[in-house]
Short mmCIF file of C-alpha atoms in Angstrom, two decimals:
data_model
loop_
_atom_site.label_atom_id
_atom_site.label_comp_id
_atom_site.label_asym_id
_atom_site.label_seq_id
_atom_site.Cartn_x
_atom_site.Cartn_y
_atom_site.Cartn_z
CA UNK A 1 0.00 0.00 0.00
CA UNK A 2 2.74 2.44 1.01
CA UNK A 3 4.72 1.80 -2.16
CA UNK A 4 1.65 2.52 -4.25
CA UNK A 5 0.98 5.68 -2.25
CA UNK A 6 4.52 6.92 -2.84
CA UNK A 7 4.11 6.32 -6.59
CA UNK A 8 0.95 8.46 -6.63
CA UNK A 9 2.67 11.23 -4.69
CA UNK A 10 5.65 11.18 -7.05
CA UNK A 11 3.38 11.42 -10.08
CA UNK A 12 1.48 14.33 -8.56
CA UNK A 13 4.70 16.18 -7.86
CA UNK A 14 6.06 15.60 -11.35
CA UNK A 15 2.93 16.77 -13.10
CA UNK A 16 2.17 15.81 -16.74
CA UNK A 17 4.73 13.57 -18.38
CA UNK A 18 6.89 15.12 -21.08
CA UNK A 19 9.27 13.49 -23.55
CA UNK A 20 12.79 13.82 -22.19
CA UNK A 21 16.25 12.35 -22.51
CA UNK A 22 17.04 9.38 -20.31
CA UNK A 23 18.55 10.39 -16.97
CA UNK A 24 21.17 8.61 -14.92
CA UNK A 25 20.23 6.45 -11.95
CA UNK A 26 22.18 8.46 -9.35
CA UNK A 27 20.55 10.85 -6.93
CA UNK A 28 20.14 14.45 -8.00
CA UNK A 29 23.00 16.65 -6.95
CA UNK A 30 22.34 18.37 -3.61
CA UNK A 31 21.81 22.10 -3.84
CA UNK A 32 20.09 21.85 -7.22
CA UNK A 33 17.33 24.13 -5.92
CA UNK A 34 14.68 21.45 -5.44
CA UNK A 35 12.96 21.00 -2.09
CA UNK A 36 12.41 17.38 -1.13
CA UNK A 37 9.92 15.72 1.20
CA UNK A 38 9.38 12.22 2.56
CA UNK A 39 7.89 10.15 5.34
CA UNK A 40 10.80 9.95 7.77
CA UNK A 41 9.38 7.58 10.39
CA UNK A 42 8.67 3.90 9.85
CA UNK A 43 5.95 2.82 7.48
CA UNK A 44 2.70 1.31 8.69
CA UNK A 45 0.14 2.33 11.29
CA UNK A 46 1.62 4.12 14.29
CA UNK A 47 0.75 6.75 16.88
CA UNK A 48 2.84 9.52 15.31
CA UNK A 49 4.36 9.74 11.83
CA UNK A 50 7.08 12.27 10.96
CA UNK A 51 7.14 13.88 7.52
CA UNK A 52 10.08 16.15 6.76
CA UNK A 53 11.11 18.57 4.03
CA UNK A 54 14.48 20.07 3.09
CA UNK A 55 15.26 22.85 0.66
CA UNK A 56 14.55 26.53 -0.08
CA UNK A 57 10.77 26.02 -0.41
CA UNK A 58 10.39 24.39 3.04
CA UNK A 59 9.11 27.63 4.57
CA UNK A 60 6.60 28.08 1.75
CA UNK A 61 5.43 24.46 2.20
CA UNK A 62 4.96 25.01 5.92
CA UNK A 63 2.95 28.19 5.32
CA UNK A 64 0.87 26.52 2.60
CA UNK A 65 -0.32 23.68 4.83
CA UNK A 66 -0.73 25.42 8.19
CA UNK A 67 -3.08 27.92 9.74
CA UNK A 68 -2.12 30.53 10.85
CA UNK A 69 0.24 31.09 7.96
CA UNK A 70 3.26 32.57 9.76
CA UNK A 71 6.23 30.33 10.48
CA UNK A 72 6.54 28.98 14.02
CA UNK A 73 9.47 29.94 16.23
CA UNK A 74 12.66 28.13 15.10
CA UNK A 75 13.26 24.73 16.68
CA UNK A 76 10.10 24.89 18.81
CA UNK A 77 7.10 22.60 18.41
CA UNK A 78 3.83 24.35 17.51
CA UNK A 79 0.34 22.84 17.28
CA UNK A 80 -1.22 23.73 13.91
CA UNK A 81 -4.19 22.71 11.78
CA UNK A 82 -2.97 21.20 8.49
CA UNK A 83 -5.13 21.91 5.43
CA UNK A 84 -4.92 21.03 1.75
CA UNK A 85 -3.41 24.07 -0.03
CA UNK A 86 -5.81 23.73 -2.99
CA UNK A 87 -9.15 22.73 -1.48
CA UNK A 88 -8.67 24.06 2.03
CA UNK A 89 -9.90 20.74 3.41
CA UNK A 90 -8.58 19.95 6.93
CA UNK A 91 -6.05 17.09 6.92
CA UNK A 92 -4.97 16.76 10.55
CA UNK A 93 -4.06 18.67 13.69
CA UNK A 94 -0.31 18.23 14.05
CA UNK A 95 2.87 19.47 15.68
CA UNK A 96 5.10 21.34 13.22
CA UNK A 97 8.74 22.36 13.61
CA UNK A 98 10.78 24.87 11.62
CA UNK A 99 14.58 24.51 11.25
CA UNK A 100 16.00 27.42 9.25
CA UNK A 101 19.33 26.67 7.56
CA UNK A 102 22.19 26.32 8.13
CA UNK A 103 21.22 25.16 11.64
CA UNK A 104 19.46 21.99 10.53
CA UNK A 105 20.28 18.35 9.81
CA UNK A 106 20.89 18.98 6.09
CA UNK A 107 22.16 22.56 6.40
CA UNK A 108 19.14 23.76 4.39
CA UNK A 109 15.78 25.13 5.50
CA UNK A 110 13.87 22.15 6.92
CA UNK A 111 10.36 21.56 8.24
CA UNK A 112 8.84 18.63 10.08
CA UNK A 113 5.18 17.62 10.36
CA UNK A 114 4.42 15.30 13.31
CA UNK A 115 1.04 13.93 12.22
CA UNK A 116 -1.16 11.09 13.41
CA UNK A 117 0.17 7.86 11.93
CA UNK A 118 -2.91 6.49 10.17
CA UNK A 119 -2.49 5.71 6.46
CA UNK A 120 -5.21 8.19 5.39
CA UNK A 121 -3.59 11.09 7.29
CA UNK A 122 -0.10 10.34 6.00
CA UNK A 123 -1.43 9.91 2.46
CA UNK A 124 -3.30 13.22 2.60
CA UNK A 125 -0.29 15.21 3.90
CA UNK A 126 2.14 13.65 1.41
CA UNK A 127 -0.18 14.35 -1.51
CA UNK A 128 -0.71 17.91 -0.30
CA UNK A 129 3.07 18.48 -0.16
CA UNK A 130 3.40 17.00 -3.65
CA UNK A 131 1.06 19.74 -4.95
CA UNK A 132 3.15 22.60 -3.48
CA UNK A 133 5.23 24.22 -6.26
CA UNK A 134 8.95 23.46 -6.01
CA UNK A 135 8.58 20.27 -3.95
CA UNK A 136 9.30 16.73 -5.07
CA UNK A 137 9.56 13.34 -3.28
CA UNK A 138 13.01 12.56 -1.89
CA UNK A 139 15.13 9.70 -3.14
CA UNK A 140 16.71 7.09 -0.88
CA UNK A 141 19.30 8.67 1.40
CA UNK A 142 18.88 12.13 -0.11
CA UNK A 143 18.45 13.97 3.20
CA UNK A 144 21.72 12.51 4.50
CA UNK A 145 23.45 13.15 1.19
CA UNK A 146 22.52 16.83 1.43
CA UNK A 147 23.88 16.89 4.99
CA UNK A 148 27.14 15.45 3.64
CA UNK A 149 27.25 17.95 0.76
CA UNK A 150 26.78 20.86 3.15
CA UNK A 151 29.48 19.68 5.54
CA UNK A 152 27.11 18.61 8.32
CA UNK A 153 28.41 15.03 8.28
CA UNK A 154 31.67 13.49 7.09
CA UNK A 155 31.56 10.31 5.03
CA UNK A 156 32.54 8.12 7.99
CA UNK A 157 29.83 9.81 10.09
CA UNK A 158 27.31 9.08 7.31
CA UNK A 159 28.32 5.42 7.47
CA UNK A 160 27.98 5.51 11.26
CA UNK A 161 24.45 6.88 10.91
CA UNK A 162 23.54 4.09 8.48
CA UNK A 163 24.97 1.49 10.87
CA UNK A 164 23.04 3.02 13.78
CA UNK A 165 19.77 2.76 11.85
CA UNK A 166 20.47 -0.90 11.07
CA UNK A 167 21.97 -1.82 14.48
CA UNK A 168 20.33 -4.87 16.05
CA UNK A 169 22.59 -5.49 19.07
CA UNK A 170 24.09 -3.42 21.87
CA UNK A 171 27.61 -3.80 20.48
CA UNK A 172 26.53 -2.61 17.03
CA UNK A 173 24.73 0.37 18.55
CA UNK A 174 27.79 1.41 20.59
CA UNK A 175 30.12 1.12 17.61
CA UNK A 176 27.76 3.03 15.32
CA UNK A 177 27.37 5.84 17.86
CA UNK A 178 31.14 6.18 18.20
CA UNK A 179 31.52 6.44 14.44
CA UNK A 180 28.59 8.87 14.16
CA UNK A 181 30.22 10.99 16.87
CA UNK A 182 33.22 11.34 14.56
CA UNK A 183 35.83 9.22 16.37
CA UNK A 184 37.03 7.46 13.21
CA UNK A 185 37.00 10.76 11.31
CA UNK A 186 39.07 12.46 14.02
CA UNK A 187 41.58 9.62 13.91
CA UNK A 188 41.87 9.96 10.11
CA UNK A 189 42.26 13.72 10.37
CA UNK A 190 45.09 13.24 12.85
CA UNK A 191 46.84 10.87 10.46
CA UNK A 192 46.29 13.30 7.59
CA UNK A 193 47.84 16.14 9.62
CA UNK A 194 50.89 13.97 10.26
CA UNK A 195 51.23 13.34 6.52
CA UNK A 196 50.75 17.03 5.76
CA UNK A 197 53.62 17.96 8.10
CA UNK A 198 55.87 15.29 6.59
CA UNK A 199 54.99 16.45 3.07
CA UNK A 200 55.70 20.06 4.03
CA UNK A 201 59.15 19.08 5.31
CA UNK A 202 59.97 17.16 2.13
CA UNK A 203 58.77 19.95 -0.17
CA UNK A 204 60.69 22.51 1.89
CA UNK A 205 63.82 20.45 1.29
CA UNK A 206 63.06 20.33 -2.46
CA UNK A 207 62.49 24.10 -2.69
CA UNK A 208 65.10 25.35 -0.21
CA UNK A 209 67.57 22.49 0.11
CA UNK A 210 70.51 24.75 -0.72
CA UNK A 211 69.38 27.52 1.64
CA UNK A 212 71.54 27.80 4.74
CA UNK A 213 68.53 28.96 6.74
CA UNK A 214 66.76 25.60 6.34
CA UNK A 215 66.48 23.67 9.59
CA UNK A 216 68.87 20.73 9.86
CA UNK A 217 67.48 17.20 9.88
CA UNK A 218 64.25 18.18 8.17
CA UNK A 219 64.11 14.96 6.11
CA UNK A 220 64.87 12.89 9.22
CA UNK A 221 61.83 14.50 10.88
CA UNK A 222 59.65 13.47 7.94
CA UNK A 223 61.04 9.92 8.06
CA UNK A 224 60.27 9.66 11.78
CA UNK A 225 56.70 10.88 11.29
CA UNK A 226 56.14 8.39 8.47
CA UNK A 227 57.49 5.48 10.54
CA UNK A 228 55.15 6.29 13.42
CA UNK A 229 52.20 6.50 11.04
CA UNK A 230 53.09 3.17 9.43
CA UNK A 231 52.98 1.49 12.85
CA UNK A 232 49.56 3.00 13.63
CA UNK A 233 48.09 2.02 10.25
CA UNK A 234 49.47 -1.50 10.46
CA UNK A 235 47.92 -1.95 13.92
CA UNK A 236 44.49 -0.86 12.67
CA UNK A 237 44.69 -3.04 9.58
CA UNK A 238 45.46 -6.11 11.69
CA UNK A 239 42.22 -5.45 13.59
CA UNK A 240 40.16 -4.69 10.47
CA UNK A 241 38.37 -8.05 10.41
CA UNK A 242 37.10 -7.47 13.94
CA UNK A 243 35.20 -4.35 12.96
CA UNK A 244 33.66 -6.05 9.93
CA UNK A 245 32.55 -8.99 12.12
CA UNK A 246 30.95 -6.51 14.52
CA UNK A 247 28.98 -4.98 11.66
CA UNK A 248 27.93 -8.17 9.86
CA UNK A 249 28.10 -10.77 12.65
CA UNK A 250 30.63 -13.34 13.87
CA UNK A 251 30.30 -16.92 12.60
CA UNK A 252 29.64 -19.20 15.59
CA UNK A 253 29.53 -22.93 14.79
CA UNK A 254 28.03 -25.49 17.19
CA UNK A 255 29.72 -28.85 16.73
CA UNK A 256 30.18 -32.15 18.52
CA UNK A 257 29.46 -35.88 18.26
CA UNK A 258 25.90 -37.07 17.60
CA UNK A 259 23.29 -36.69 20.35
CA UNK A 260 25.40 -34.33 22.48
CA UNK A 261 22.64 -31.71 22.51
CA UNK A 262 23.88 -29.36 19.78
CA UNK A 263 20.43 -28.62 18.39
CA UNK A 264 19.07 -28.07 21.90
CA UNK A 265 21.84 -25.52 22.51
CA UNK A 266 21.09 -23.72 19.24
CA UNK A 267 17.41 -23.50 20.16
CA UNK A 268 18.30 -22.26 23.66
CA UNK A 269 20.64 -19.53 22.41
CA UNK A 270 18.35 -18.39 19.59
CA UNK A 271 15.24 -18.55 21.82
CA UNK A 272 13.24 -20.22 19.07
CA UNK A 273 12.88 -23.75 17.61
CA UNK A 274 15.48 -23.55 14.84
CA UNK A 275 16.46 -27.22 14.86
CA UNK A 276 14.59 -30.48 15.34
CA UNK A 277 15.48 -32.10 18.68
CA UNK A 278 15.28 -35.90 18.96
CA UNK A 279 16.93 -38.62 21.09
CA UNK A 280 17.78 -40.38 17.83
CA UNK A 281 21.45 -39.70 16.88
CA UNK A 282 22.07 -38.02 13.54
CA UNK A 283 18.83 -36.01 13.39
CA UNK A 284 20.60 -32.91 11.98
CA UNK A 285 22.02 -33.71 8.57
CA UNK A 286 22.48 -30.26 7.04
CA UNK A 287 23.83 -26.93 8.27
CA UNK A 288 21.06 -24.82 9.85
CA UNK A 289 21.95 -21.15 10.29
CA UNK A 290 20.17 -18.36 12.15
CA UNK A 291 21.22 -14.79 13.01
CA UNK A 292 21.17 -14.19 16.77
CA UNK A 293 22.07 -11.64 19.42
CA UNK A 294 24.60 -13.40 21.65
CA UNK A 295 25.35 -11.44 24.83
CA UNK A 296 24.92 -8.17 22.94
CA UNK A 297 27.02 -9.15 19.90
CA UNK A 298 25.71 -10.08 16.43
CA UNK A 299 26.38 -13.66 15.39
CA UNK A 300 25.42 -16.18 12.72
CA UNK A 301 24.77 -19.38 14.68
CA UNK A 302 25.23 -22.64 12.76
CA UNK A 303 23.87 -26.02 13.87
CA UNK A 304 25.80 -28.86 12.21
CA UNK A 305 25.60 -32.61 11.81
CA UNK A 306 27.19 -34.78 14.50
CA UNK A 307 30.79 -35.63 13.66
CA UNK A 308 31.06 -39.36 13.05
CA UNK A 309 31.50 -41.76 10.17
CA UNK A 310 28.34 -41.23 8.12
CA UNK A 311 25.76 -43.98 8.12
CA UNK A 312 24.72 -43.22 4.54
CA UNK A 313 25.39 -40.81 1.66
CA UNK A 314 23.08 -38.09 3.07
CA UNK A 315 24.67 -38.13 6.52
CA UNK A 316 28.15 -38.31 5.00
CA UNK A 317 27.41 -35.12 3.05
CA UNK A 318 26.10 -33.49 6.24
CA UNK A 319 29.32 -34.37 8.10
CA UNK A 320 31.39 -33.00 5.20
CA UNK A 321 29.48 -29.72 5.34
CA UNK A 322 29.87 -29.62 9.12
CA UNK A 323 33.66 -29.91 8.83
CA UNK A 324 33.65 -27.23 6.12
CA UNK A 325 31.73 -24.82 8.37
CA UNK A 326 34.08 -25.66 11.21
CA UNK A 327 37.02 -24.34 9.19
CA UNK A 328 35.15 -21.07 8.50
CA UNK A 329 34.11 -20.45 12.12
CA UNK A 330 35.22 -17.43 14.13
CA UNK A 331 34.12 -19.13 17.34
CA UNK A 332 33.50 -22.85 17.91
CA UNK A 333 31.02 -24.08 20.50
CA UNK A 334 32.20 -27.64 21.08
CA UNK A 335 29.43 -29.66 22.76
CA UNK A 336 29.88 -32.96 24.58
CA UNK A 337 27.52 -35.09 26.66
CA UNK A 338 28.76 -34.63 30.25
CA UNK A 339 27.41 -38.07 31.16
CA UNK A 340 29.18 -39.83 28.27
CA UNK A 341 32.71 -38.40 28.20
CA UNK A 342 34.40 -41.80 28.13
CA UNK A 343 32.69 -42.94 24.91
CA UNK A 344 34.84 -43.40 21.78
CA UNK A 345 32.98 -40.60 19.95
CA UNK A 346 33.62 -38.10 22.77
CA UNK A 347 37.29 -39.04 23.08
CA UNK A 348 37.78 -38.84 19.32
CA UNK A 349 36.12 -35.40 19.23
CA UNK A 350 38.37 -34.15 22.03
CA UNK A 351 41.48 -35.39 20.23
CA UNK A 352 40.62 -34.24 16.69
CA UNK A 353 38.72 -30.98 17.23
CA UNK A 354 39.04 -29.56 20.75
CA UNK A 355 42.73 -30.11 21.49
CA UNK A 356 44.04 -28.76 18.13
CA UNK A 357 41.77 -25.68 18.34
CA UNK A 358 42.90 -24.89 21.89
CA UNK A 359 46.53 -25.25 20.83
CA UNK A 360 45.98 -22.65 18.09
CA UNK A 361 43.96 -20.21 20.23
CA UNK A 362 46.88 -18.13 21.65
CA UNK A 363 47.21 -16.63 18.18
CA UNK A 364 44.74 -13.72 18.28
CA UNK A 365 43.73 -14.16 14.62
CA UNK A 366 42.91 -17.88 14.93
CA UNK A 367 39.63 -19.56 15.78
CA UNK A 368 38.46 -19.47 19.37
CA UNK A 369 36.74 -22.36 21.13
CA UNK A 370 34.46 -22.88 24.11
CA UNK A 371 34.00 -26.44 25.38
CA UNK A 372 30.46 -26.99 26.69
CA UNK A 373 29.56 -30.11 28.67
CA UNK A 374 25.82 -30.45 28.18
CA UNK A 375 23.32 -32.63 30.05
CA UNK A 376 24.75 -31.71 33.45
CA UNK A 377 21.35 -32.68 34.89
CA UNK A 378 22.28 -36.35 34.22
CA UNK A 379 25.38 -36.19 36.44
CA UNK A 380 25.23 -37.81 39.91
CA UNK A 381 23.98 -35.59 42.78
CA UNK A 382 27.37 -35.66 44.50
CA UNK A 383 28.88 -33.56 41.73
CA UNK A 384 30.62 -34.36 38.44
CA UNK A 385 33.48 -36.84 38.47
CA UNK A 386 35.38 -35.37 35.54
CA UNK A 387 38.90 -36.18 34.38
CA UNK A 388 41.53 -33.61 35.46
CA UNK A 389 42.97 -33.84 31.94
CA UNK A 390 39.79 -32.38 30.48
CA UNK A 391 40.38 -28.93 28.89
CA UNK A 392 38.72 -25.83 30.46
CA UNK A 393 34.97 -26.23 30.07
CA UNK A 394 31.51 -25.00 31.05
CA UNK A 395 28.77 -27.16 32.54
CA UNK A 396 25.31 -26.67 31.07
CA UNK A 397 21.90 -28.27 31.06
CA UNK A 398 19.84 -27.28 28.01
CA UNK A 399 16.90 -29.00 29.69
CA UNK A 400 16.88 -26.98 32.93
CA UNK A 401 18.87 -23.91 31.83
CA UNK A 402 21.44 -24.42 34.61
CA UNK A 403 24.76 -22.88 33.59
CA UNK A 404 23.28 -20.65 30.86
CA UNK A 405 24.33 -17.39 32.56
CA UNK A 406 27.93 -18.61 32.78
CA UNK A 407 27.88 -19.60 29.11
CA UNK A 408 26.51 -16.20 28.04
CA UNK A 409 29.22 -14.40 30.01
CA UNK A 410 31.90 -16.59 28.41
CA UNK A 411 30.37 -15.89 24.99
CA UNK A 412 30.45 -12.15 25.69
CA UNK A 413 34.19 -12.27 26.45
CA UNK A 414 35.00 -14.44 23.43
CA UNK A 415 32.91 -12.35 21.03
CA UNK A 416 34.47 -9.15 22.39
CA UNK A 417 37.83 -10.63 21.40
CA UNK A 418 36.53 -11.73 17.99
CA UNK A 419 34.57 -8.56 17.12
CA UNK A 420 36.32 -5.96 19.24
CA UNK A 421 34.80 -4.18 22.22
CA UNK A 422 33.10 -1.01 20.93
CA UNK A 423 33.12 0.50 24.42
CA UNK A 424 36.91 0.71 24.68
CA UNK A 425 39.97 1.16 22.54
CA UNK A 426 40.37 2.96 19.21
CA UNK A 427 37.49 3.08 16.68
CA UNK A 428 37.12 -0.04 14.57
CA UNK A 429 37.20 -0.32 10.78
CA UNK A 430 33.74 -1.65 9.97
CA UNK A 431 33.74 -1.56 6.17
CA UNK A 432 35.90 -2.97 3.39
CA UNK A 433 36.19 0.59 2.03
CA UNK A 434 38.01 1.68 5.19
CA UNK A 435 40.43 -1.22 4.94
CA UNK A 436 41.07 -0.57 1.24
CA UNK A 437 42.05 3.08 1.72
CA UNK A 438 44.19 2.42 4.78
CA UNK A 439 46.02 -0.40 2.98
CA UNK A 440 46.56 1.83 -0.06
CA UNK A 441 47.86 4.58 2.25
CA UNK A 442 50.26 2.13 3.89
CA UNK A 443 51.45 0.92 0.47
CA UNK A 444 52.14 4.52 -0.58
CA UNK A 445 54.19 5.05 2.58
CA UNK A 446 56.19 1.99 1.58
CA UNK A 447 56.90 3.65 -1.77
CA UNK A 448 58.04 6.74 0.15
CA UNK A 449 60.61 4.75 2.12
CA UNK A 450 61.93 3.05 -1.01
CA UNK A 451 62.03 6.19 -3.17
CA UNK A 452 65.53 7.11 -4.39
CA UNK A 453 64.46 10.58 -5.52
CA UNK A 454 63.07 13.18 -3.14
CA UNK A 455 60.46 14.31 -5.69
CA UNK A 456 59.13 10.75 -5.94
CA UNK A 457 59.04 10.56 -2.15
CA UNK A 458 56.91 13.71 -2.03
CA UNK A 459 54.53 12.27 -4.61
CA UNK A 460 54.15 9.08 -2.54
CA UNK A 461 53.13 11.21 0.46
CA UNK A 462 50.55 13.03 -1.67
CA UNK A 463 49.07 9.69 -2.76
CA UNK A 464 48.94 8.47 0.85
CA UNK A 465 47.24 11.66 2.00
CA UNK A 466 44.72 11.37 -0.84
CA UNK A 467 43.62 7.94 0.35
CA UNK A 468 43.03 9.25 3.88
CA UNK A 469 41.01 12.12 2.44
CA UNK A 470 38.83 9.72 0.44
CA UNK A 471 38.27 7.54 3.51
CA UNK A 472 37.05 10.41 5.66
CA UNK A 473 35.59 12.95 3.27
CA UNK A 474 34.69 11.24 0.04
CA UNK A 475 36.48 12.79 -2.90
CA UNK A 476 36.00 9.50 -4.74
CA UNK A 477 33.90 8.36 -7.63
CA UNK A 478 30.20 9.24 -7.69
CA UNK A 479 29.38 5.52 -7.87
CA UNK A 480 30.96 4.93 -4.45
CA UNK A 481 28.86 7.68 -2.88
CA UNK A 482 25.73 6.23 -4.54
CA UNK A 483 26.40 2.85 -2.89
CA UNK A 484 26.91 4.39 0.55
CA UNK A 485 23.77 6.55 0.49
CA UNK A 486 21.66 3.75 -0.98
CA UNK A 487 21.78 2.06 2.47
CA UNK A 488 19.33 4.66 3.79
CA UNK A 489 15.55 4.68 3.62
CA UNK A 490 13.76 7.35 1.61
CA UNK A 491 13.09 9.63 4.59
CA UNK A 492 16.70 9.65 5.79
#
């Protein structure tokens, strides 16, 4: 319904169709003189819907729909009767706000209409705005793109805003807020200032190298600054995968021998019946995946077939896929039956999966593993009689929920190591674009160190600085900006 409504509004705003040359698919350039409008709040029935405008005709639009006709006080809510500018028919009684530029989200004159959220009210106000001269429906992300064009947001802050809108977990929200607050942009600006100083020293040497008044050791100063920057960039690039996992989700694979309770654990962690649970071994024969919020971190949770020699071609394929997912995992949840640790299948799993993974875990970039002993409710009342040679583990009962809090806390610590803790430390690199420009900057600094001619060294610094500028402030191809702003809804 809403898509059809938006089509009608767009047609009303365009007026009669005229033959014209085919236009490109990119958004219209900000500042073209058009005033845009859109439903900014979520679609569907709601208590309050927010409709916003941006552009030079925002004040005229506000006067056209409201009575009395004068503009309300800037940045103060005012209760007004909204009427159709052509027929004079009442549309709604709403709160309106006036944000004169440049002190607005986009830097342009902006107006907001806080109307009742019924479809008929929203439809009537949108169609009324579409009939105001100089207004047209906004395209996806156009409000934010205008804010970027007017210097209200940097490109990394735009990406932070997009991530905040799409955040589903606490960790994603914290990281997005830090990026929206400009922490990554400030870091990039600091690096760019370091490069600017180094470049100034090198160019001063080129221009005034034979001047006795030139400070001694000026090239050595530039070399020292570049070395320090290389160390900082290399550190961030080593952590780049963590930020991308935080944005898209860590891959957590639940594995173990048949009938250890893997599917029960997946259902418990996802809080819904993802997998079929049965006392019959080998029930799960394919990889079942579900996105979950694990202790505040985003994760893709995979339930896999029990690891054993397949009893038939279907189960053999399931085991093969389980081992394949195991190699791709960021975090392994290894599940064993606490009441059956002496069985050949449990011992084989400990020897072939758990022990090798634990041996690799000191390397920060390797897979991490948590050993979970399920079915603790089947252990004798006097307490578990477990082998002292057993690796560090967590006791859990998927049936009673005993031990779940301890597991969630362990998951929080492991996922903080895998994804990075957004509450502490330097800002994370959450997109491949960030990693690309930092790597290209680092490569250019390598060319600087290897340059045999001072002019080539200066050019390498210019290239490095250009990549930092494109990371923080755009300056790249229009197609890249189109991709970034396409992540937004129409009203943002």
